[in-house]
């Protein structure tokens, strides 16, 4: 491995801040050409051992398999992955939730990450539940939002007031339109929150126009990397807490006790539907189609006229996710050692494909 | 009533196969009158419905009411052996719950049939606080015994308990309701609650569950390791991932579960649907070395082919598990896709 680059967090903050404002005009020797927008993608990485060293070792493997050149920096938790088409700056300060920045073209970062996630079962997007994206609007003035709801696969072709809904609004108080949609009983289930843009100004610091989407992707323009990374970190931290709470509080596990009995820890996760399932066959066929984005394999077994049990397999991570399905909701049995991201992926995608108002009321999102 | 002698413990919920439970299970009278299992629990091994339901009523899992939990009881142990010092009789308590204030211990025996074992019932009735406290740390309170029965078996069990002069609390589990009939002195336990759903599947199988219940867990277990892209997996690891409680009830229980799992896996591997997908290699008499070799996995295919591969595997599993394939709803017309394809409503 080549020696470390003379690059630390201070330099990167300065470089990113300038790149976000469209400077410099000349390509940077290590980061490449700037497009004027800083893109940050959050990625969840399941390491055997959650440490900066473990993260760096995994990053090195990934770089090799992707044909990218790994360059370490002065900072133990930051490294560069360089290819012909661009450079990714990978921040593994949180060894499980990585921040991947690029000042280059979004296609490069997206293609590399999509390829990496597809090939590696220990990597996943961060799937922000609606509440998390929604709370992002409090960071500044909402300038734009996007709704992209696709209910075709899970709902019948007839009798639906909204099977697909695509709306985006760019303008002052843009969020008011989403509120109007949400207030309509017939359409609120389709009023998903796919992405949001806010303008954030911090006196004496700078300003940022920040876009965030439900797959943990961000794009920022402005003049302050500090503001950008603060927004990203806040969301990722809350997401991390949410995922860890899922795993720590809800993962079910039996433990053999010294007295000869066994004790049970964890809880069954309940995901109640406000919109009841009218066509269960279609819902099941869509949910367990093995296709993106759910990537769930399963053979439903009827329990009674309303309930079905499914010993589902999450094909993305290669883990079982047993659940019971009824027209009124899901009961999910997260096993000990399973990844909470599997549940957030299910929730976020159901919010975009079945009911935007869906939630897991048991599980709180902390500030 | 016709009854026959049968070998095994067909009606007796047991999660253990250790010495303790061997003492209580050798030859049992098998009642041939069918017991009606609540329809809402048809996906569970019927023998395990009372256990799962009791745990549900304690913890409120999966949206269930928790009348026992509301009284302050919490699940303490499952399958814990306790000897009633007064009789010298060992009973393996299916579910034990405790409450700190006022201190109280609840011991539950699950009954999925119509019969009881007289000596076992007497053993339960004779349990004292110190009998329990000798084996596990529990609050110093009275012991209350509950027989958790399916609604359809309740009257026979009530009658038999009365015949032998044993008085215990009776929990009846039906399709729509659960009702606890307390004995004198345990009136606070009384409840009658509506059940919104089947019991949460916290204990899906035990060592006595039928093969079909094992198949339901093990076929997805194989798929999990196919998805992981593994070449092989030991039966032990497969059990770890597919039968969550298998390692928690002692070595003999684990060994029996592993043996059952191996038999089921071998049988599935020989079906025409799964032949060529995986095979089971058994090594001598050492069950710990049984290995499942994954022969094929859609995970090795390119994106489009991979999805189709998983779907094909799903159809195979449907045939093995359900005996038929689920009809696939017809595809739907997307106006957005149609408009895009036909260049209608699109800018140049």
XYZ file of C-alpha atoms in Angstrom:
715
model
C 0.000 0.000 0.000
C 1.329 3.422 -0.883
C 2.123 5.955 1.828
C -0.536 8.172 3.329
C -1.650 11.319 1.576
C -0.944 14.594 3.333
C -4.626 15.194 3.745
C -6.593 15.600 6.953
C -10.051 16.664 8.019
C -9.183 20.367 8.121
C -7.939 20.326 4.559
C -10.923 18.321 3.408
C -13.332 20.704 5.080
C -11.724 23.561 3.251
C -11.601 21.683 -0.066
C -15.210 20.545 0.179
C -16.439 23.994 1.158
C -14.772 25.465 -1.892
C -15.984 22.660 -4.140
C -19.567 23.222 -2.983
C -19.366 26.806 -4.132
C -18.082 25.885 -7.568
C -14.366 26.307 -6.867
C -11.797 25.511 -7.909
C -12.037 25.564 -11.659
C -9.046 23.263 -11.994
C -9.315 19.591 -11.036
C -7.880 18.764 -7.648
C -4.967 16.301 -7.884
C -6.575 13.822 -5.500
C -10.271 14.649 -5.525
C -10.638 15.287 -9.241
C -12.790 17.883 -10.942
C -15.538 19.586 -8.969
C -19.025 19.850 -10.380
C -20.071 22.498 -7.877
C -22.105 20.065 -5.799
C -20.873 17.905 -2.958
C -22.572 14.533 -2.945
C -22.647 12.474 0.228
C -24.077 8.981 0.450
C -24.551 7.186 3.727
C -23.872 3.468 3.663
C -24.496 0.884 6.340
C -21.697 -1.654 6.679
C -22.016 -4.752 8.821
C -18.557 -5.510 10.115
C -17.598 -8.467 12.232
C -15.810 -6.047 14.485
C -17.028 -2.472 14.560
C -13.786 -0.495 14.597
C -11.956 2.009 12.450
C -9.320 -0.624 11.646
C -11.971 -3.139 10.679
C -13.695 -0.535 8.521
C -10.465 0.367 6.761
C -9.652 -3.278 6.121
C -13.108 -3.778 4.628
C -12.736 -0.642 2.537
C -9.464 -1.943 1.166
C -11.167 -5.189 0.109
C -14.001 -3.283 -1.495
C -11.659 -0.996 -3.361
C -9.789 -3.959 -4.756
C -12.942 -5.728 -5.885
C -14.219 -2.533 -7.509
C -10.939 -1.845 -9.281
C -10.355 1.357 -7.349
C -7.133 2.548 -5.845
C -7.193 2.973 -2.053
C -5.239 5.895 -0.650
C -5.005 6.350 3.087
C -4.797 9.823 4.563
C -3.338 11.409 7.654
C -6.621 10.707 9.357
C -7.098 7.056 10.345
C -10.800 7.220 9.600
C -10.677 8.778 6.144
C -9.481 7.187 2.921
C -9.814 7.843 -0.784
C -10.986 5.391 -3.414
C -9.791 6.607 -6.766
C -10.800 5.546 -10.215
C -10.475 6.954 -13.701
C -13.855 8.615 -13.486
C -13.582 10.124 -10.032
C -12.699 9.864 -6.388
C -14.698 8.825 -3.366
C -13.752 10.183 0.032
C -14.840 7.622 2.583
C -15.304 8.684 6.197
C -15.521 5.704 8.569
C -15.510 7.669 11.810
C -18.665 5.722 12.584
C -17.396 2.297 11.578
C -20.879 1.034 10.777
C -22.407 4.064 9.056
C -19.980 5.406 6.508
C -20.172 8.749 4.764
C -19.038 8.624 1.168
C -18.340 12.047 -0.367
C -17.518 13.043 -3.887
C -17.123 16.384 -5.588
C -17.194 14.677 -8.984
C -20.088 13.475 -11.066
C -22.953 11.812 -9.227
C -23.052 8.972 -11.781
C -19.609 7.828 -10.774
C -20.417 7.631 -7.077
C -23.823 6.123 -7.715
C -22.543 3.460 -10.109
C -19.695 2.453 -7.827
C -21.879 2.280 -4.745
C -24.712 0.486 -6.490
C -22.290 -2.076 -7.798
C -20.689 -2.496 -4.381
C -24.027 -2.865 -2.636
C -25.271 -5.321 -5.165
C -22.230 -7.561 -4.851
C -21.725 -7.377 -1.115
C -24.238 -8.609 1.417
C -22.705 -6.642 4.253
C -23.416 -3.272 2.621
C -26.721 -1.495 2.358
C -28.127 1.974 1.852
C -29.397 3.772 4.913
C -33.157 3.589 4.520
C -34.511 6.655 6.265
C -38.057 6.209 7.512
C -40.397 9.030 6.621
C -40.195 10.714 9.995
C -36.505 11.165 9.639
C -36.730 12.817 6.226
C -39.696 14.843 7.417
C -37.814 16.189 10.409
C -35.045 17.280 8.076
C -37.263 20.137 6.968
C -36.858 21.779 10.349
C -33.205 22.366 9.515
C -34.079 25.286 7.256
C -36.500 26.639 4.685
C -38.017 23.935 2.504
C -37.483 24.877 -1.137
C -38.421 21.670 -2.880
C -39.882 18.283 -2.216
C -40.503 15.176 -4.235
C -43.063 12.432 -3.876
C -42.514 9.248 -5.825
C -45.094 6.666 -4.869
C -45.401 3.410 -6.827
C -48.174 1.238 -5.511
C -48.610 -0.907 -8.638
C -46.999 -4.035 -7.301
C -48.778 -4.238 -3.977
C -52.236 -2.925 -4.760
C -54.950 -4.011 -7.215
C -55.473 -2.186 -10.482
C -59.044 -1.274 -9.661
C -60.558 0.500 -6.725
C -57.508 2.581 -5.868
C -57.646 6.359 -5.744
C -53.877 6.571 -6.077
C -51.676 3.779 -7.399
C -48.890 6.011 -8.588
C -48.233 9.530 -7.543
C -45.374 11.694 -8.656
C -45.211 15.249 -7.491
C -42.399 17.676 -7.083
C -42.648 21.290 -6.263
C -39.949 23.895 -6.377
C -40.961 27.094 -4.691
C -41.345 29.000 -1.485
C -43.149 27.080 1.233
C -43.047 24.045 -1.042
C -43.875 21.753 1.816
C -47.387 23.190 2.088
C -48.424 21.185 -0.966
C -47.365 17.923 0.641
C -49.355 18.885 3.701
C -52.392 19.440 1.495
C -51.934 16.003 -0.066
C -51.570 14.428 3.350
C -54.788 16.030 4.491
C -56.743 14.307 1.726
C -58.061 10.996 3.011
C -58.017 9.463 -0.453
C -54.450 10.456 -1.244
C -52.520 10.559 2.010
C -51.384 6.959 1.625
C -49.621 7.975 -1.599
C -48.079 11.170 -0.266
C -44.671 9.635 0.331
C -41.732 11.856 1.056
C -38.979 10.793 -1.290
C -36.699 13.802 -1.143
C -36.539 17.250 0.306
C -34.426 20.349 -0.232
C -33.820 22.899 2.454
C -31.897 26.114 2.505
C -29.890 26.528 5.660
C -28.176 29.720 6.697
C -26.000 30.008 9.727
C -24.845 33.538 10.534
C -21.073 33.859 10.506
C -20.717 30.313 9.149
C -22.304 30.225 5.727
C -25.200 28.756 3.824
C -26.105 25.480 2.171
C -28.832 24.296 -0.152
C -29.177 20.701 0.873
C -31.125 17.887 -0.757
C -31.727 14.657 1.152
C -33.579 11.540 0.063
C -34.942 8.494 1.846
C -32.062 6.296 0.693
C -29.579 8.318 2.679
C -28.222 10.350 -0.210
C -27.397 14.027 0.032
C -26.345 16.759 -2.360
C -25.196 20.160 -1.196
C -24.328 23.509 -2.701
C -23.236 26.535 -0.786
C -20.104 27.497 1.031
C -19.971 25.510 4.238
C -19.031 21.869 4.471
C -19.450 22.256 8.227
C -23.163 22.932 7.826
C -23.551 20.123 5.301
C -21.769 17.502 7.341
C -23.619 18.667 10.434
C -26.960 18.037 8.745
C -25.835 14.664 7.441
C -24.319 13.603 10.751
C -27.432 14.531 12.664
C -29.640 12.426 10.421
C -27.231 9.499 10.367
C -26.818 9.600 14.111
C -30.559 9.450 14.620
C -30.856 6.707 12.044
C -28.064 4.780 13.719
C -29.831 5.065 17.076
C -33.049 3.886 15.464
C -31.421 0.851 13.863
C -29.498 -0.049 16.994
C -32.625 0.283 19.105
C -34.366 -2.110 16.748
C -31.579 -4.599 17.222
C -31.061 -4.157 20.938
C -34.628 -3.933 22.088
C -36.506 -5.993 19.551
C -34.194 -8.772 18.429
C -35.664 -11.971 19.828
C -33.375 -14.417 21.521
C -33.659 -17.389 23.813
C -30.931 -17.807 26.384
C -30.097 -20.946 28.246
C -30.026 -20.178 31.968
C -27.970 -21.814 34.699
C -31.081 -23.001 36.523
C -32.029 -25.148 33.571
C -34.725 -22.961 32.077
C -34.557 -20.550 29.212
C -35.347 -16.869 29.129
C -36.577 -14.748 26.285
C -35.422 -11.294 25.338
C -36.650 -8.959 22.642
C -40.079 -8.112 21.298
C -42.116 -8.800 18.223
C -42.154 -5.721 15.998
C -45.585 -4.586 14.921
C -46.117 -2.566 11.773
C -49.829 -1.672 11.708
C -51.416 -0.650 8.394
C -53.790 2.277 8.348
C -54.738 1.269 4.837
C -55.945 -2.302 5.060
C -54.879 -4.772 2.389
C -57.771 -5.405 -0.008
C -56.065 -7.859 -2.327
C -53.841 -10.076 -0.203
C -52.707 -12.242 -3.126
C -51.344 -9.255 -4.975
C -49.798 -7.781 -1.861
C -47.977 -11.012 -1.095
C -46.919 -11.526 -4.692
C -45.442 -8.026 -4.764
C -43.784 -8.180 -1.376
C -42.240 -11.602 -1.931
C -41.361 -11.190 -5.575
C -37.617 -11.484 -4.871
C -37.211 -8.232 -6.811
C -35.826 -4.885 -5.787
C -36.410 -3.031 -3.628
C -37.771 -5.503 -1.071
C -35.714 -8.486 -2.258
C -37.728 -10.797 -0.031
C -38.095 -14.499 -0.673
C -40.895 -16.364 1.063
C -43.661 -18.906 0.791
C -46.697 -17.599 2.692
C -48.637 -20.078 4.762
C -52.208 -19.379 5.649
C -52.987 -19.326 9.373
C -56.629 -18.325 9.083
C -58.782 -16.246 6.810
C -56.860 -13.114 7.759
C -53.377 -14.131 8.809
C -50.478 -15.659 6.927
C -47.094 -16.560 8.260
C -43.996 -16.224 6.129
C -40.528 -17.454 6.968
C -39.110 -14.759 4.732
C -35.504 -14.447 3.626
C -33.950 -11.068 2.992
C -31.982 -11.842 -0.137
C -29.984 -8.655 0.065
C -28.206 -9.510 3.298
C -28.926 -13.234 3.317
C -30.872 -13.417 6.576
C -34.216 -14.768 7.623
C -36.931 -12.328 8.565
C -39.992 -14.268 9.719
C -43.202 -12.310 9.681
C -46.950 -12.659 9.965
C -49.000 -10.758 7.419
C -52.607 -9.658 7.786
C -54.723 -6.999 6.113
C -54.109 -4.902 9.219
C -50.351 -5.072 9.357
C -47.156 -7.032 9.833
C -45.678 -8.779 12.816
C -41.933 -9.098 12.385
C -39.683 -11.470 14.275
C -36.208 -9.996 14.164
C -33.800 -12.655 15.314
C -30.771 -11.924 17.447
C -27.830 -11.072 15.255
C -30.067 -9.897 12.435
C -29.555 -6.432 11.031
C -32.041 -3.699 11.931
C -31.426 -2.182 8.509
C -33.478 -5.041 7.070
C -36.511 -3.720 8.933
C -35.900 -0.090 7.989
C -35.562 -1.107 4.345
C -38.923 -2.841 4.561
C -40.521 0.142 6.285
C -39.102 2.799 3.961
C -40.068 0.857 0.856
C -43.570 0.084 2.100
C -43.922 3.815 2.716
C -43.107 4.337 -0.962
C -45.087 1.416 -2.337
C -48.003 0.761 -0.078
C -48.811 3.394 2.504
C -46.857 6.571 3.083
C -48.357 6.915 6.552
C -47.059 3.535 7.686
C -45.005 3.548 10.846
C -43.732 1.389 13.664
C -45.232 3.174 16.653
C -43.307 1.032 19.125
C -39.976 2.287 17.896
C -39.155 5.892 18.598
C -36.835 8.178 16.721
C -34.784 10.232 19.100
C -33.516 13.700 18.469
C -64.099 -42.425 24.626
C -61.662 -44.613 22.744
C -58.143 -44.554 23.878
C -55.080 -46.404 22.720
C -51.648 -46.832 24.083
C -49.046 -45.177 21.982
C -45.361 -44.712 22.324
C -44.191 -41.156 22.449
C -45.542 -37.964 23.823
C -47.970 -36.987 21.176
C -50.047 -34.644 23.242
C -47.528 -33.488 25.724
C -45.832 -30.205 25.175
C -42.203 -30.699 25.921
C -39.246 -28.667 24.942
C -36.799 -30.806 26.791
C -35.628 -34.281 26.271
C -33.400 -34.392 29.263
C -33.725 -36.801 32.161
C -36.392 -34.720 33.780
C -38.846 -34.945 30.958
C -37.952 -38.529 30.174
C -39.325 -39.345 33.590
C -42.681 -38.058 32.626
C -42.863 -39.369 29.088
C -42.647 -42.978 28.190
C -45.974 -44.429 27.352
C -48.886 -42.118 27.212
C -52.544 -42.693 26.681
C -53.364 -41.183 23.368
C -56.841 -39.854 23.194
C -58.199 -40.476 19.751
C -60.930 -37.906 19.980
C -59.701 -34.994 18.032
C -59.031 -31.747 19.768
C -60.046 -28.731 17.827
C -57.090 -26.466 17.440
C -58.083 -22.830 17.189
C -58.168 -22.056 13.532
C -56.164 -18.944 14.143
C -53.232 -21.053 15.191
C -53.255 -23.427 12.272
C -49.723 -22.492 11.293
C -48.282 -23.482 14.628
C -47.602 -26.954 15.835
C -50.868 -27.375 17.821
C -48.963 -28.733 20.798
C -47.198 -25.418 21.131
C -50.244 -23.163 20.956
C -50.828 -23.000 24.744
C -47.181 -22.104 25.360
C -47.063 -19.404 22.737
C -50.416 -18.049 23.815
C -49.408 -17.904 27.471
C -46.213 -16.056 26.609
C -48.258 -13.718 24.422
C -50.670 -12.994 27.287
C -47.746 -12.227 29.536
C -45.722 -10.061 27.187
C -48.310 -8.666 24.821
C -46.224 -9.600 21.805
C -47.532 -8.897 18.342
C -50.467 -6.799 19.467
C -51.827 -9.366 21.904
C -53.512 -8.265 25.109
C -51.324 -8.807 28.151
C -53.655 -9.294 31.100
C -51.015 -11.205 33.009
C -48.415 -8.584 32.234
C -50.846 -5.893 33.344
C -51.002 -7.585 36.745
C -47.268 -7.128 37.037
C -46.146 -10.581 35.910
C -43.191 -10.998 33.631
C -41.836 -14.039 31.865
C -39.102 -15.607 33.967
C -38.288 -18.981 32.434
C -39.520 -21.508 29.965
C -39.148 -25.242 30.580
C -37.668 -25.170 34.028
C -37.595 -28.354 36.126
C -38.785 -28.020 39.719
C -39.356 -30.725 42.323
C -42.330 -30.502 44.645
C -40.691 -31.356 47.943
C -43.972 -32.473 49.470
C -44.407 -35.267 46.944
C -40.911 -35.687 45.566
C -42.398 -35.288 42.115
C -40.412 -33.426 39.490
C -42.364 -31.287 37.088
C -40.977 -29.397 34.152
C -42.773 -26.084 34.264
C -43.593 -24.991 30.739
C -43.790 -21.287 31.540
C -42.829 -19.528 34.758
C -43.765 -15.913 35.386
C -42.993 -13.810 38.408
C -44.125 -10.583 40.032
C -42.101 -8.539 42.480
C -44.810 -6.656 44.361
C -46.843 -8.190 45.705
C -44.522 -11.115 45.285
C -45.998 -13.989 43.341
C -44.927 -16.874 41.138
C -47.059 -18.282 38.346
C -46.284 -21.693 36.909
C -48.019 -22.757 33.738
C -48.536 -26.182 32.204
C -49.596 -26.117 28.578
C -52.196 -28.645 27.483
C -53.072 -28.944 23.835
C -55.218 -32.075 24.259
C -57.998 -33.247 26.493
C -55.941 -35.333 28.890
C -53.799 -34.644 31.865
C -51.302 -36.745 33.717
C -52.606 -37.198 37.206
C -49.219 -37.422 38.895
C -48.030 -34.353 37.079
C -51.108 -32.404 38.119
C -50.594 -33.441 41.712
C -46.965 -32.434 41.444
C -47.916 -28.977 40.197
C -50.528 -28.578 42.922
C -47.945 -29.458 45.564
C -45.363 -26.885 44.440
C -44.350 -24.497 47.175
C -42.488 -21.239 47.045
C -39.279 -22.695 48.418
C -39.372 -25.501 45.865
C -39.083 -22.883 43.176
C -36.660 -20.689 45.093
C -34.265 -23.592 45.454
C -33.670 -23.746 41.725
C -34.066 -20.205 40.519
C -34.075 -16.688 41.871
C -37.674 -15.592 42.183
C -39.636 -13.304 44.500
C -40.720 -14.818 47.803
C -44.416 -15.135 47.065
C -47.093 -17.777 46.706
C -47.039 -20.196 43.770
C -50.075 -20.117 41.529
C -50.627 -22.910 39.045
C -52.293 -22.364 35.687
C -53.252 -25.083 33.252
C -53.329 -23.439 29.836
C -55.687 -25.426 27.577
C -57.262 -25.134 24.213
C -60.891 -24.139 24.549
C -62.054 -27.409 23.045
C -60.205 -29.484 25.616
C -61.106 -27.378 28.637
C -64.130 -29.277 29.900
C -62.393 -32.661 29.849
C -59.394 -31.253 31.648
C -61.540 -29.478 34.200
C -63.453 -32.688 34.791
C -60.342 -34.816 35.198
C -58.732 -32.335 37.586
C -61.894 -32.383 39.676
C -61.888 -36.180 39.653
C -58.441 -36.320 41.158
C -59.109 -33.470 43.539
C -56.640 -31.010 42.092
C -57.664 -27.398 42.007
C -55.714 -25.123 39.660
C -56.418 -22.008 37.629
C -57.623 -22.774 34.135
C -56.690 -20.711 31.109
C -58.847 -21.382 28.073
C -57.470 -20.369 24.684
C -59.979 -20.110 21.889
C -60.039 -18.662 18.441
C -61.304 -15.284 19.509
C -60.932 -15.172 23.267
C -58.725 -16.193 26.143
C -60.318 -16.642 29.510
C -58.766 -17.369 32.854
C -60.930 -19.024 35.475
C -59.267 -18.541 38.837
C -59.467 -20.822 41.816
C -60.232 -19.498 45.256
C -57.455 -17.228 46.446
C -56.317 -16.326 42.938
C -59.271 -14.173 41.936
C -57.057 -11.358 40.780
C -55.874 -13.544 37.913
C -59.321 -13.659 36.345
C -59.600 -12.212 32.858
C -61.543 -12.623 29.688
C -59.903 -10.968 26.724
C -60.430 -10.812 23.000
C -57.644 -12.195 20.831
C -56.937 -10.100 17.760
C -54.760 -12.601 15.962
C -53.056 -15.974 16.187
C -50.526 -16.252 18.993
C -47.099 -14.830 18.266
C -44.835 -17.595 16.951
C -42.155 -17.343 19.590
C -41.690 -21.102 19.895
C -42.435 -22.428 16.416
C -41.215 -26.010 16.875
C -39.791 -28.366 19.431
C -38.171 -31.767 19.204
C -41.537 -33.484 18.862
C -42.999 -31.285 16.149
C -43.984 -32.965 12.908
C -41.685 -32.918 9.902
C -43.813 -30.389 8.068
C -43.120 -27.810 10.788
C -39.397 -28.433 10.409
C -39.646 -28.065 6.645
C -41.294 -24.666 7.081
C -38.197 -23.430 8.896
C -35.419 -25.352 7.208
C -36.226 -24.720 3.570
C -35.941 -20.939 4.114
C -32.816 -21.727 6.128
C -31.262 -23.292 3.049
C -32.322 -20.287 0.991
C -30.645 -17.994 3.517
C -27.325 -19.718 2.982
C -27.822 -19.794 -0.768
C -28.348 -16.034 -0.571
C -25.173 -15.688 1.468
C -23.353 -17.461 -1.339
C -22.018 -20.164 0.977
C -20.809 -23.482 -0.367
C -21.725 -25.405 2.729
C -23.208 -25.057 6.168
C -23.344 -27.425 9.096
C -26.738 -28.609 10.235
C -25.897 -27.087 13.590
C -25.450 -23.631 12.083
C -28.590 -24.097 10.036
C -30.480 -24.893 13.251
C -28.940 -21.836 14.919
C -30.352 -19.652 12.175
C -33.675 -21.372 11.596
C -34.789 -22.715 14.966
C -34.018 -19.865 17.336
C -34.510 -21.742 20.596
C -32.872 -24.992 19.653
C -29.685 -24.395 21.597
C -31.355 -23.155 24.757
C -32.832 -26.273 26.289
C -29.885 -28.499 26.962
C -27.719 -30.807 24.918
C -30.153 -33.664 24.612
C -32.835 -31.390 23.267
C -30.366 -29.852 20.823
C -29.172 -33.265 19.680
C -32.724 -34.403 19.018
C -33.580 -31.254 17.131
C -30.419 -31.616 15.059
C -31.269 -35.211 14.339
C -34.782 -34.264 13.304
C -33.458 -31.428 11.178
C -30.978 -33.706 9.443
C -33.692 -36.205 8.583
C -35.951 -33.515 7.196
C -33.127 -31.946 5.186
C -32.152 -35.286 3.680
C -35.766 -35.890 2.677
C -36.112 -32.432 1.121
C -32.816 -32.788 -0.734
C -34.163 -35.913 -2.404
C -37.357 -34.310 -3.690
C -37.358 -33.583 -7.374
C -37.780 -29.896 -6.596
C -34.611 -29.635 -4.508
C -32.468 -32.347 -5.990
C -29.420 -30.564 -7.336
C -29.941 -27.557 -5.080
C -28.263 -29.027 -2.028
C -27.246 -32.324 -0.516
C -26.653 -33.492 3.022
C -23.464 -35.262 3.954
C -23.718 -37.294 7.109
C -20.496 -38.411 8.711
C -20.657 -41.604 10.682
C -22.608 -41.397 13.850
C -21.395 -37.950 14.750
C -24.317 -35.724 14.048
C -22.303 -32.587 14.791
C -20.493 -33.069 11.514
C -23.538 -33.266 9.319
C -23.036 -30.790 6.547
C -25.349 -29.318 3.954
C -23.557 -28.692 0.675
C -25.103 -25.952 -1.411
C -24.851 -27.134 -5.005
C -26.528 -24.239 -6.739
C -27.505 -20.715 -5.885
C -29.154 -17.944 -7.853
C -26.815 -15.556 -6.009
C -24.092 -16.512 -8.465
C -26.105 -15.284 -11.456
C -26.269 -11.842 -13.031
C -28.918 -9.441 -11.769
C -31.835 -10.364 -14.034
C -31.085 -14.061 -13.946
C -30.644 -13.935 -10.207
C -34.139 -12.619 -9.567
C -35.607 -15.227 -11.875
C -33.543 -17.863 -10.131
C -34.942 -16.912 -6.721
C -38.451 -16.878 -8.104
C -37.946 -20.347 -9.545
C -36.673 -21.516 -6.187
C -39.738 -20.016 -4.570
C -41.966 -22.043 -6.879
C -40.057 -25.208 -6.015
C -40.460 -24.470 -2.321
C -44.176 -23.837 -2.795
C -44.530 -27.270 -4.291
C -42.607 -28.911 -1.463
C -44.251 -26.951 1.341
C -47.756 -26.434 0.010
C -48.098 -29.116 -2.613
C -48.992 -26.539 -5.207
C -47.844 -23.274 -6.621
C -49.434 -20.007 -5.690
C -51.153 -18.373 -8.648
C -49.367 -15.215 -9.688
C -51.665 -12.220 -10.105
C -51.550 -10.862 -13.654
C -49.281 -7.928 -14.337
C -50.754 -4.484 -14.273
C -50.783 -1.740 -16.813
C -48.836 1.317 -15.786
C -50.012 4.377 -17.664
C -46.785 6.102 -16.840
C -44.737 3.305 -18.418
C -47.074 3.095 -21.388
C -46.935 6.835 -21.977
C -43.160 6.807 -21.728
C -42.854 3.871 -24.109
C -45.186 5.447 -26.621
C -43.676 8.927 -26.303
C -46.946 10.450 -25.232
C -46.760 13.327 -22.807
C -42.979 13.414 -23.101
C -40.860 16.354 -24.131
C -38.752 16.018 -27.230
